[in-house]
Amino acid sequence: MGTLPEFAELVEKYQSMVYSIALRSLGHREAAEDLAQEVFLALHQNLDTIESEDHARNWLRRTTANRAIDEIRRRKYRSGPALEEVPEASIEPGSTDPLLLAHLRSSVASLPAEARVLTVMRFQQEMEPREIAATLDIPVATVKSRIHRTLKLLRGKLERRAEARSTQ
Amino acid sequence: MNDHSPLEAQLREALREVPAPPLLRSRILNAAAAQSRSTPRATVWRRWIAMAALLTLGSFGLYRWEQQRRAQAAAAQFTLALQIAQRKVQHVQSKLVVEVPVSLTRQN
């Protein structure tokens, strides 16, 4: 650990993870690419402190999450057309209405910074609340209550959307 | 937390990982290589600055030490001069005590 070939392996293995956390948190492809590059460069500078691959993966998740939160707060990224620009029709299994998925992504992108990143970590990275709590350095109870509130909020939005569509 | 409601399943699908753009890997590796190239230059500069700081501190320390040494030497010389002067005064005093009575008797 600490030489460029090993760093290249880490990039190869975790670029999609870092990019996806950034993309779903920021909702902009270019911003997500910039963030991914920034995170990997920070890893490159800190390779001496990385002890194992697990450590590297957790480090990348934590750094991406925290930088995404900072970036959202700084630039006020909100839901917008950039989310729908992401071409995903080919990789989505097609079991769910693509418009519904786009609506969900847009709703997630309208959440406050920390709730947004937390939702991505829970439902994209399949992280347990205690892992998220450790990663974002917040209490487990806070993570659980925020996920609960987010689900409630999203459920409400979906219901309103369904009602609006049924009346059309 | 683990009950997989339809909403949670839909969220998993909506937020699922996507492949990184094809050029991201090379972009990151190029930036990392550039970072590696720039690091030694920065290290050299940092070394020069550290050496200059060390020299400045060293010279200042030496200057202070030399000043202190001179002050101590001057103080020692002054003390010695005082001691010599004191001994002279004592010597003169003792002579006066011994010689005055003799001269007084001669006058009488």
PDB file of C-alpha atoms in Angstrom:
ATOM      1  CA  MET A   1       0.000   0.000   0.000  1.00  0.00           C
ATOM      2  CA  GLY A   2       1.436   3.353  -0.859  1.00  0.00           C
ATOM      3  CA  THR A   3       2.711   2.860  -4.387  1.00  0.00           C
ATOM      4  CA  LEU A   4       0.968   4.076  -7.488  1.00  0.00           C
ATOM      5  CA  PRO A   5       0.119   0.620  -8.986  1.00  0.00           C
ATOM      6  CA  GLU A   6      -1.798  -0.269  -5.820  1.00  0.00           C
ATOM      7  CA  PHE A   7      -3.438   3.116  -5.924  1.00  0.00           C
ATOM      8  CA  ALA A   8      -4.476   2.396  -9.512  1.00  0.00           C
ATOM      9  CA  GLU A   9      -6.050  -0.867  -8.346  1.00  0.00           C
ATOM     10  CA  LEU A  10      -8.017   0.991  -5.688  1.00  0.00           C
ATOM     11  CA  VAL A  11      -9.192   3.498  -8.284  1.00  0.00           C
ATOM     12  CA  GLU A  12     -10.239   0.689 -10.599  1.00  0.00           C
ATOM     13  CA  LYS A  13     -12.128  -1.114  -7.866  1.00  0.00           C
ATOM     14  CA  TYR A  14     -13.855   1.784  -6.105  1.00  0.00           C
ATOM     15  CA  GLN A  15     -14.337   4.458  -8.757  1.00  0.00           C
ATOM     16  CA  SER A  16     -17.956   3.429  -9.369  1.00  0.00           C
ATOM     17  CA  MET A  17     -18.725   3.439  -5.647  1.00  0.00           C
ATOM     18  CA  VAL A  18     -17.233   6.903  -5.098  1.00  0.00           C
ATOM     19  CA  TYR A  19     -18.755   8.297  -8.299  1.00  0.00           C
ATOM     20  CA  SER A  20     -22.193   6.851  -7.485  1.00  0.00           C
ATOM     21  CA  ILE A  21     -22.276   8.258  -3.945  1.00  0.00           C
ATOM     22  CA  ALA A  22     -21.248  11.641  -5.360  1.00  0.00           C
ATOM     23  CA  LEU A  23     -23.702  11.472  -8.280  1.00  0.00           C
ATOM     24  CA  ARG A  24     -26.718  10.516  -6.169  1.00  0.00           C
ATOM     25  CA  SER A  25     -25.805  13.098  -3.538  1.00  0.00           C
ATOM     26  CA  LEU A  26     -25.032  16.022  -5.844  1.00  0.00           C
ATOM     27  CA  GLY A  27     -27.252  15.074  -8.774  1.00  0.00           C
ATOM     28  CA  HIS A  28     -24.766  16.461 -11.307  1.00  0.00           C
ATOM     29  CA  ARG A  29     -22.457  14.285 -13.376  1.00  0.00           C
ATOM     30  CA  GLU A  30     -19.658  16.809 -13.764  1.00  0.00           C
ATOM     31  CA  ALA A  31     -19.733  17.757 -10.109  1.00  0.00           C
ATOM     32  CA  ALA A  32     -19.713  14.052  -9.211  1.00  0.00           C
ATOM     33  CA  GLU A  33     -16.665  13.445 -11.423  1.00  0.00           C
ATOM     34  CA  ASP A  34     -14.847  16.408  -9.871  1.00  0.00           C
ATOM     35  CA  LEU A  35     -15.687  15.178  -6.389  1.00  0.00           C
ATOM     36  CA  ALA A  36     -14.559  11.622  -7.215  1.00  0.00           C
ATOM     37  CA  GLN A  37     -11.229  12.946  -8.495  1.00  0.00           C
ATOM     38  CA  GLU A  38     -10.802  15.113  -5.403  1.00  0.00           C
ATOM     39  CA  VAL A  39     -11.513  12.147  -3.110  1.00  0.00           C
ATOM     40  CA  PHE A  40      -9.067   9.831  -4.889  1.00  0.00           C
ATOM     41  CA  LEU A  41      -6.359  12.518  -4.866  1.00  0.00           C
ATOM     42  CA  ALA A  42      -6.873  12.873  -1.126  1.00  0.00           C
ATOM     43  CA  LEU A  43      -6.529   9.089  -0.840  1.00  0.00           C
ATOM     44  CA  HIS A  44      -3.334   9.266  -2.899  1.00  0.00           C
ATOM     45  CA  GLN A  45      -1.913  11.815  -0.476  1.00  0.00           C
ATOM     46  CA  ASN A  46      -2.907   9.694   2.517  1.00  0.00           C
ATOM     47  CA  LEU A  47      -1.949   6.259   1.221  1.00  0.00           C
ATOM     48  CA  ASP A  48       0.659   5.872   3.961  1.00  0.00           C
ATOM     49  CA  THR A  49      -2.087   5.912   6.578  1.00  0.00           C
ATOM     50  CA  ILE A  50      -4.226   3.246   4.859  1.00  0.00           C
ATOM     51  CA  GLU A  51      -3.762  -0.176   6.444  1.00  0.00           C
ATOM     52  CA  SER A  52      -6.001  -2.487   4.425  1.00  0.00           C
ATOM     53  CA  GLU A  53      -8.453  -2.600   1.572  1.00  0.00           C
ATOM     54  CA  ASP A  54     -11.388  -2.479   4.006  1.00  0.00           C
ATOM     55  CA  HIS A  55      -9.829   0.597   5.546  1.00  0.00           C
ATOM     56  CA  ALA A  56      -9.476   2.144   2.080  1.00  0.00           C
ATOM     57  CA  ARG A  57     -13.133   1.405   1.230  1.00  0.00           C
ATOM     58  CA  ASN A  58     -14.379   2.920   4.498  1.00  0.00           C
ATOM     59  CA  TRP A  59     -12.043   5.877   4.115  1.00  0.00           C
ATOM     60  CA  LEU A  60     -13.355   6.497   0.586  1.00  0.00           C
ATOM     61  CA  ARG A  61     -16.989   6.254   1.723  1.00  0.00           C
ATOM     62  CA  ARG A  62     -16.434   8.597   4.656  1.00  0.00           C
ATOM     63  CA  THR A  63     -14.445  11.141   2.653  1.00  0.00           C
ATOM     64  CA  THR A  64     -16.914  11.100  -0.248  1.00  0.00           C
ATOM     65  CA  ALA A  65     -19.879  11.476   2.117  1.00  0.00           C
ATOM     66  CA  ASN A  66     -18.367  14.346   4.066  1.00  0.00           C
ATOM     67  CA  ARG A  67     -17.138  16.166   0.974  1.00  0.00           C
ATOM     68  CA  ALA A  68     -20.517  15.701  -0.707  1.00  0.00           C
ATOM     69  CA  ILE A  69     -22.233  17.242   2.328  1.00  0.00           C
ATOM     70  CA  ASP A  70     -19.798  20.176   2.244  1.00  0.00           C
ATOM     71  CA  GLU A  71     -20.309  20.616  -1.487  1.00  0.00           C
ATOM     72  CA  ILE A  72     -24.119  20.532  -1.223  1.00  0.00           C
ATOM     73  CA  ARG A  73     -24.024  23.131   1.542  1.00  0.00           C
ATOM     74  CA  ARG A  74     -21.554  25.319  -0.322  1.00  0.00           C
ATOM     75  CA  ARG A  75     -23.180  25.246  -3.746  1.00  0.00           C
ATOM     76  CA  LYS A  76     -26.754  24.616  -2.683  1.00  0.00           C
ATOM     77  CA  TYR A  77     -27.244  21.702  -5.098  1.00  0.00           C
ATOM     78  CA  ARG A  78     -30.930  21.076  -5.419  1.00  0.00           C
ATOM     79  CA  SER A  79     -32.994  18.753  -7.557  1.00  0.00           C
ATOM     80  CA  GLY A  80     -33.057  19.872 -11.140  1.00  0.00           C
ATOM     81  CA  PRO A  81     -32.879  18.743 -14.717  1.00  0.00           C
ATOM     82  CA  ALA A  82     -29.293  17.535 -14.242  1.00  0.00           C
ATOM     83  CA  LEU A  83     -30.633  14.487 -12.383  1.00  0.00           C
ATOM     84  CA  GLU A  84     -32.752  13.404 -15.285  1.00  0.00           C
ATOM     85  CA  GLU A  85     -29.851  13.872 -17.691  1.00  0.00           C
ATOM     86  CA  VAL A  86     -28.149  10.787 -16.312  1.00  0.00           C
ATOM     87  CA  PRO A  87     -28.656   8.048 -18.871  1.00  0.00           C
ATOM     88  CA  GLU A  88     -29.762   4.980 -16.997  1.00  0.00           C
ATOM     89  CA  ALA A  89     -32.422   3.316 -19.055  1.00  0.00           C
ATOM     90  CA  SER A  90     -29.939   0.661 -20.116  1.00  0.00           C
ATOM     91  CA  ILE A  91     -28.861  -0.322 -16.605  1.00  0.00           C
ATOM     92  CA  GLU A  92     -32.201  -0.202 -14.835  1.00  0.00           C
ATOM     93  CA  PRO A  93     -33.891  -3.586 -14.743  1.00  0.00           C
ATOM     94  CA  GLY A  94     -37.157  -2.069 -15.872  1.00  0.00           C
ATOM     95  CA  SER A  95     -39.278  -3.526 -13.089  1.00  0.00           C
ATOM     96  CA  THR A  96     -40.152  -0.035 -11.858  1.00  0.00           C
ATOM     97  CA  ASP A  97     -41.548   2.874 -13.787  1.00  0.00           C
ATOM     98  CA  PRO A  98     -38.535   4.976 -14.935  1.00  0.00           C
ATOM     99  CA  LEU A  99     -40.493   8.145 -14.273  1.00  0.00           C
ATOM    100  CA  LEU A 100     -41.126   7.040 -10.723  1.00  0.00           C
ATOM    101  CA  LEU A 101     -37.402   6.382 -10.250  1.00  0.00           C
ATOM    102  CA  ALA A 102     -36.574   9.814 -11.668  1.00  0.00           C
ATOM    103  CA  HIS A 103     -39.137  11.347  -9.321  1.00  0.00           C
ATOM    104  CA  LEU A 104     -37.568   9.516  -6.377  1.00  0.00           C
ATOM    105  CA  ARG A 105     -34.083  10.683  -7.322  1.00  0.00           C
ATOM    106  CA  SER A 106     -35.371  14.208  -7.647  1.00  0.00           C
ATOM    107  CA  SER A 107     -37.072  13.968  -4.246  1.00  0.00           C
ATOM    108  CA  VAL A 108     -33.887  12.647  -2.641  1.00  0.00           C
ATOM    109  CA  ALA A 109     -31.959  15.511  -4.248  1.00  0.00           C
ATOM    110  CA  SER A 110     -34.319  17.994  -2.587  1.00  0.00           C
ATOM    111  CA  LEU A 111     -33.491  16.691   0.899  1.00  0.00           C
ATOM    112  CA  PRO A 112     -31.124  18.605   3.209  1.00  0.00           C
ATOM    113  CA  ALA A 113     -27.433  17.738   2.694  1.00  0.00           C
ATOM    114  CA  GLU A 114     -26.947  15.276   5.522  1.00  0.00           C
ATOM    115  CA  ALA A 115     -30.277  13.474   4.999  1.00  0.00           C
ATOM    116  CA  ARG A 116     -29.501  13.157   1.299  1.00  0.00           C
ATOM    117  CA  VAL A 117     -26.082  11.588   1.824  1.00  0.00           C
ATOM    118  CA  LEU A 118     -27.435   9.419   4.614  1.00  0.00           C
ATOM    119  CA  THR A 119     -30.174   8.081   2.294  1.00  0.00           C
ATOM    120  CA  VAL A 120     -27.606   7.300  -0.375  1.00  0.00           C
ATOM    121  CA  MET A 121     -25.434   5.433   2.120  1.00  0.00           C
ATOM    122  CA  ARG A 122     -28.394   3.456   3.428  1.00  0.00           C
ATOM    123  CA  PHE A 123     -30.101   2.513   0.168  1.00  0.00           C
ATOM    124  CA  GLN A 124     -27.250   2.563  -2.322  1.00  0.00           C
ATOM    125  CA  GLN A 125     -24.365   1.347  -0.214  1.00  0.00           C
ATOM    126  CA  GLU A 126     -26.595  -0.909   1.939  1.00  0.00           C
ATOM    127  CA  MET A 127     -24.864   0.361   5.061  1.00  0.00           C
ATOM    128  CA  GLU A 128     -26.361  -0.380   8.469  1.00  0.00           C
ATOM    129  CA  PRO A 129     -27.323   2.614  10.658  1.00  0.00           C
ATOM    130  CA  ARG A 130     -24.410   1.977  13.016  1.00  0.00           C
ATOM    131  CA  GLU A 131     -21.966   1.984  10.070  1.00  0.00           C
ATOM    132  CA  ILE A 132     -23.473   5.228   8.785  1.00  0.00           C
ATOM    133  CA  ALA A 133     -23.313   6.690  12.289  1.00  0.00           C
ATOM    134  CA  ALA A 134     -19.630   5.800  12.548  1.00  0.00           C
ATOM    135  CA  THR A 135     -18.922   7.104   9.055  1.00  0.00           C
ATOM    136  CA  LEU A 136     -20.654  10.450   9.497  1.00  0.00           C
ATOM    137  CA  ASP A 137     -19.763  10.725  13.170  1.00  0.00           C
ATOM    138  CA  ILE A 138     -23.346  11.143  14.375  1.00  0.00           C
ATOM    139  CA  PRO A 139     -25.382   9.081  16.894  1.00  0.00           C
ATOM    140  CA  VAL A 140     -27.071   5.874  15.671  1.00  0.00           C
ATOM    141  CA  ALA A 141     -30.411   7.145  16.980  1.00  0.00           C
ATOM    142  CA  THR A 142     -30.060  10.241  14.784  1.00  0.00           C
ATOM    143  CA  VAL A 143     -29.366   8.095  11.741  1.00  0.00           C
ATOM    144  CA  LYS A 144     -32.422   5.928  12.435  1.00  0.00           C
ATOM    145  CA  SER A 145     -34.744   8.866  13.040  1.00  0.00           C
ATOM    146  CA  ARG A 146     -33.514  10.686   9.909  1.00  0.00           C
ATOM    147  CA  ILE A 147     -34.027   7.601   7.752  1.00  0.00           C
ATOM    148  CA  HIS A 148     -37.487   7.190   9.237  1.00  0.00           C
ATOM    149  CA  ARG A 149     -38.336  10.845   8.576  1.00  0.00           C
ATOM    150  CA  THR A 150     -36.920  10.667   5.046  1.00  0.00           C
ATOM    151  CA  LEU A 151     -38.984   7.590   4.223  1.00  0.00           C
ATOM    152  CA  LYS A 152     -42.092   9.259   5.613  1.00  0.00           C
ATOM    153  CA  LEU A 153     -41.420  12.387   3.576  1.00  0.00           C
ATOM    154  CA  LEU A 154     -40.768  10.436   0.369  1.00  0.00           C
ATOM    155  CA  ARG A 155     -43.855   8.286   0.941  1.00  0.00           C
ATOM    156  CA  GLY A 156     -45.924  11.458   1.279  1.00  0.00           C
ATOM    157  CA  LYS A 157     -44.454  12.865  -1.937  1.00  0.00           C
ATOM    158  CA  LEU A 158     -45.192   9.640  -3.817  1.00  0.00           C
ATOM    159  CA  GLU A 159     -48.757   9.587  -2.531  1.00  0.00           C
ATOM    160  CA  ARG A 160     -49.316  13.182  -3.607  1.00  0.00           C
ATOM    161  CA  ARG A 161     -47.840  12.352  -7.009  1.00  0.00           C
ATOM    162  CA  ALA A 162     -50.142   9.343  -7.378  1.00  0.00           C
ATOM    163  CA  GLU A 163     -53.148  11.441  -6.398  1.00  0.00           C
ATOM    164  CA  ALA A 164     -52.215  14.141  -8.881  1.00  0.00           C
ATOM    165  CA  ARG A 165     -51.860  11.558 -11.648  1.00  0.00           C
ATOM    166  CA  SER A 166     -55.174   9.910 -10.848  1.00  0.00           C
ATOM    167  CA  THR A 167     -57.003  13.224 -11.081  1.00  0.00           C
ATOM    168  CA  GLN A 168     -55.500  14.020 -14.497  1.00  0.00           C
TER     169      GLN A 168
ATOM    170  CA  MET B   1     -34.843  -0.874   9.631  1.00  0.00           C
ATOM    171  CA  ASN B   2     -34.606  -3.990   7.485  1.00  0.00           C
ATOM    172  CA  ASP B   3     -38.236  -4.342   6.484  1.00  0.00           C
ATOM    173  CA  HIS B   4     -38.073  -4.061   2.744  1.00  0.00           C
ATOM    174  CA  SER B   5     -41.105  -1.938   1.966  1.00  0.00           C
ATOM    175  CA  PRO B   6     -41.914  -1.207  -1.676  1.00  0.00           C
ATOM    176  CA  LEU B   7     -40.595   2.324  -1.156  1.00  0.00           C
ATOM    177  CA  GLU B   8     -37.267   1.024   0.119  1.00  0.00           C
ATOM    178  CA  ALA B   9     -36.978  -1.311  -2.854  1.00  0.00           C
ATOM    179  CA  GLN B  10     -37.770   1.563  -5.193  1.00  0.00           C
ATOM    180  CA  LEU B  11     -35.184   3.733  -3.450  1.00  0.00           C
ATOM    181  CA  ARG B  12     -32.577   1.004  -3.863  1.00  0.00           C
ATOM    182  CA  GLU B  13     -33.375   0.883  -7.546  1.00  0.00           C
ATOM    183  CA  ALA B  14     -33.421   4.659  -7.972  1.00  0.00           C
ATOM    184  CA  LEU B  15     -30.157   5.210  -6.122  1.00  0.00           C
ATOM    185  CA  ARG B  16     -28.303   2.137  -7.334  1.00  0.00           C
ATOM    186  CA  GLU B  17     -24.614   2.363  -8.179  1.00  0.00           C
ATOM    187  CA  VAL B  18     -23.821   3.349 -11.733  1.00  0.00           C
ATOM    188  CA  PRO B  19     -20.608   2.604 -13.624  1.00  0.00           C
ATOM    189  CA  ALA B  20     -18.051   5.395 -13.455  1.00  0.00           C
ATOM    190  CA  PRO B  21     -17.570   7.351 -16.709  1.00  0.00           C
ATOM    191  CA  PRO B  22     -14.964   5.653 -18.933  1.00  0.00           C
ATOM    192  CA  LEU B  23     -12.418   8.452 -18.666  1.00  0.00           C
ATOM    193  CA  LEU B  24     -12.661   8.991 -14.919  1.00  0.00           C
ATOM    194  CA  ARG B  25     -10.001   6.384 -14.070  1.00  0.00           C
ATOM    195  CA  SER B  26      -7.380   7.867 -16.407  1.00  0.00           C
ATOM    196  CA  ARG B  27      -8.298  11.386 -15.282  1.00  0.00           C
ATOM    197  CA  ILE B  28      -7.696  10.418 -11.647  1.00  0.00           C
ATOM    198  CA  LEU B  29      -4.444   8.574 -12.401  1.00  0.00           C
ATOM    199  CA  ASN B  30      -3.112  11.497 -14.452  1.00  0.00           C
ATOM    200  CA  ALA B  31      -3.946  13.929 -11.655  1.00  0.00           C
ATOM    201  CA  ALA B  32      -2.302  11.606  -9.106  1.00  0.00           C
ATOM    202  CA  ALA B  33       0.830  11.336 -11.281  1.00  0.00           C
ATOM    203  CA  ALA B  34       0.936  15.135 -11.551  1.00  0.00           C
ATOM    204  CA  GLN B  35       0.540  15.334  -7.779  1.00  0.00           C
ATOM    205  CA  SER B  36       3.462  12.909  -7.324  1.00  0.00           C
ATOM    206  CA  ARG B  37       5.654  14.961  -9.666  1.00  0.00           C
ATOM    207  CA  SER B  38       4.873  18.195  -7.869  1.00  0.00           C
ATOM    208  CA  THR B  39       5.419  16.721  -4.414  1.00  0.00           C
ATOM    209  CA  PRO B  40       9.253  16.431  -4.575  1.00  0.00           C
ATOM    210  CA  ARG B  41       9.526  20.064  -5.675  1.00  0.00           C
ATOM    211  CA  ALA B  42       7.358  21.092  -2.767  1.00  0.00           C
ATOM    212  CA  THR B  43       9.448  18.906  -0.474  1.00  0.00           C
ATOM    213  CA  VAL B  44      12.682  20.589  -1.668  1.00  0.00           C
ATOM    214  CA  TRP B  45      11.200  24.013  -0.992  1.00  0.00           C
ATOM    215  CA  ARG B  46      10.005  22.896   2.421  1.00  0.00           C
ATOM    216  CA  ARG B  47      13.515  21.601   3.196  1.00  0.00           C
ATOM    217  CA  TRP B  48      15.093  24.922   2.183  1.00  0.00           C
ATOM    218  CA  ILE B  49      12.649  26.827   4.321  1.00  0.00           C
ATOM    219  CA  ALA B  50      13.267  24.499   7.264  1.00  0.00           C
ATOM    220  CA  MET B  51      17.045  24.886   6.867  1.00  0.00           C
ATOM    221  CA  ALA B  52      16.800  28.671   6.669  1.00  0.00           C
ATOM    222  CA  ALA B  53      14.613  28.714   9.773  1.00  0.00           C
ATOM    223  CA  LEU B  54      17.053  26.440  11.590  1.00  0.00           C
ATOM    224  CA  LEU B  55      20.009  28.661  10.601  1.00  0.00           C
ATOM    225  CA  THR B  56      18.214  31.811  11.723  1.00  0.00           C
ATOM    226  CA  LEU B  57      17.269  30.258  15.040  1.00  0.00           C
ATOM    227  CA  GLY B  58      20.807  28.865  15.464  1.00  0.00           C
ATOM    228  CA  SER B  59      22.435  32.249  14.744  1.00  0.00           C
ATOM    229  CA  PHE B  60      20.071  34.006  17.109  1.00  0.00           C
ATOM    230  CA  GLY B  61      20.813  31.433  19.820  1.00  0.00           C
ATOM    231  CA  LEU B  62      24.562  31.798  19.281  1.00  0.00           C
ATOM    232  CA  TYR B  63      24.288  35.587  19.411  1.00  0.00           C
ATOM    233  CA  ARG B  64      22.311  35.427  22.678  1.00  0.00           C
ATOM    234  CA  TRP B  65      24.791  32.931  24.154  1.00  0.00           C
ATOM    235  CA  GLU B  66      27.756  35.156  23.200  1.00  0.00           C
ATOM    236  CA  GLN B  67      26.035  38.214  24.713  1.00  0.00           C
ATOM    237  CA  GLN B  68      25.363  36.331  27.916  1.00  0.00           C
ATOM    238  CA  ARG B  69      28.953  35.071  28.060  1.00  0.00           C
ATOM    239  CA  ARG B  70      30.327  38.621  27.664  1.00  0.00           C
ATOM    240  CA  ALA B  71      27.961  39.941  30.330  1.00  0.00           C
ATOM    241  CA  GLN B  72      29.095  37.205  32.716  1.00  0.00           C
ATOM    242  CA  ALA B  73      32.791  37.941  31.991  1.00  0.00           C
ATOM    243  CA  ALA B  74      32.230  41.686  32.586  1.00  0.00           C
ATOM    244  CA  ALA B  75      30.409  40.941  35.849  1.00  0.00           C
ATOM    245  CA  ALA B  76      33.264  38.677  36.968  1.00  0.00           C
ATOM    246  CA  GLN B  77      35.844  41.369  36.103  1.00  0.00           C
ATOM    247  CA  PHE B  78      33.849  43.989  37.952  1.00  0.00           C
ATOM    248  CA  THR B  79      33.599  41.730  41.019  1.00  0.00           C
ATOM    249  CA  LEU B  80      37.358  41.098  40.880  1.00  0.00           C
ATOM    250  CA  ALA B  81      38.049  44.828  40.605  1.00  0.00           C
ATOM    251  CA  LEU B  82      35.806  45.460  43.597  1.00  0.00           C
ATOM    252  CA  GLN B  83      37.614  42.784  45.592  1.00  0.00           C
ATOM    253  CA  ILE B  84      41.022  44.256  44.719  1.00  0.00           C
ATOM    254  CA  ALA B  85      39.854  47.759  45.619  1.00  0.00           C
ATOM    255  CA  GLN B  86      38.423  46.462  48.868  1.00  0.00           C
ATOM    256  CA  ARG B  87      41.711  44.740  49.730  1.00  0.00           C
ATOM    257  CA  LYS B  88      43.651  47.975  48.982  1.00  0.00           C
ATOM    258  CA  VAL B  89      41.335  50.013  51.193  1.00  0.00           C
ATOM    259  CA  GLN B  90      41.705  47.477  53.993  1.00  0.00           C
ATOM    260  CA  HIS B  91      45.478  47.573  53.596  1.00  0.00           C
ATOM    261  CA  VAL B  92      45.552  51.394  53.771  1.00  0.00           C
ATOM    262  CA  GLN B  93      43.240  51.395  56.751  1.00  0.00           C
ATOM    263  CA  SER B  94      45.406  48.923  58.641  1.00  0.00           C
ATOM    264  CA  LYS B  95      48.499  51.046  57.931  1.00  0.00           C
ATOM    265  CA  LEU B  96      46.766  54.163  59.180  1.00  0.00           C
ATOM    266  CA  VAL B  97      45.808  52.443  62.419  1.00  0.00           C
ATOM    267  CA  VAL B  98      49.383  51.293  63.013  1.00  0.00           C
ATOM    268  CA  GLU B  99      51.289  54.443  61.879  1.00  0.00           C
ATOM    269  CA  VAL B 100      49.198  57.325  63.270  1.00  0.00           C
ATOM    270  CA  PRO B 101      49.882  56.659  66.972  1.00  0.00           C
ATOM    271  CA  VAL B 102      53.651  56.562  66.329  1.00  0.00           C
ATOM    272  CA  SER B 103      53.684  59.956  64.570  1.00  0.00           C
ATOM    273  CA  LEU B 104      51.487  61.440  67.247  1.00  0.00           C
ATOM    274  CA  THR B 105      54.022  60.420  69.957  1.00  0.00           C
ATOM    275  CA  ARG B 106      56.868  61.973  67.955  1.00  0.00           C
ATOM    276  CA  GLN B 107      55.047  65.322  67.805  1.00  0.00           C
ATOM    277  CA  ASN B 108      54.415  65.202  71.550  1.00  0.00           C
TER     278      ASN B 108
END
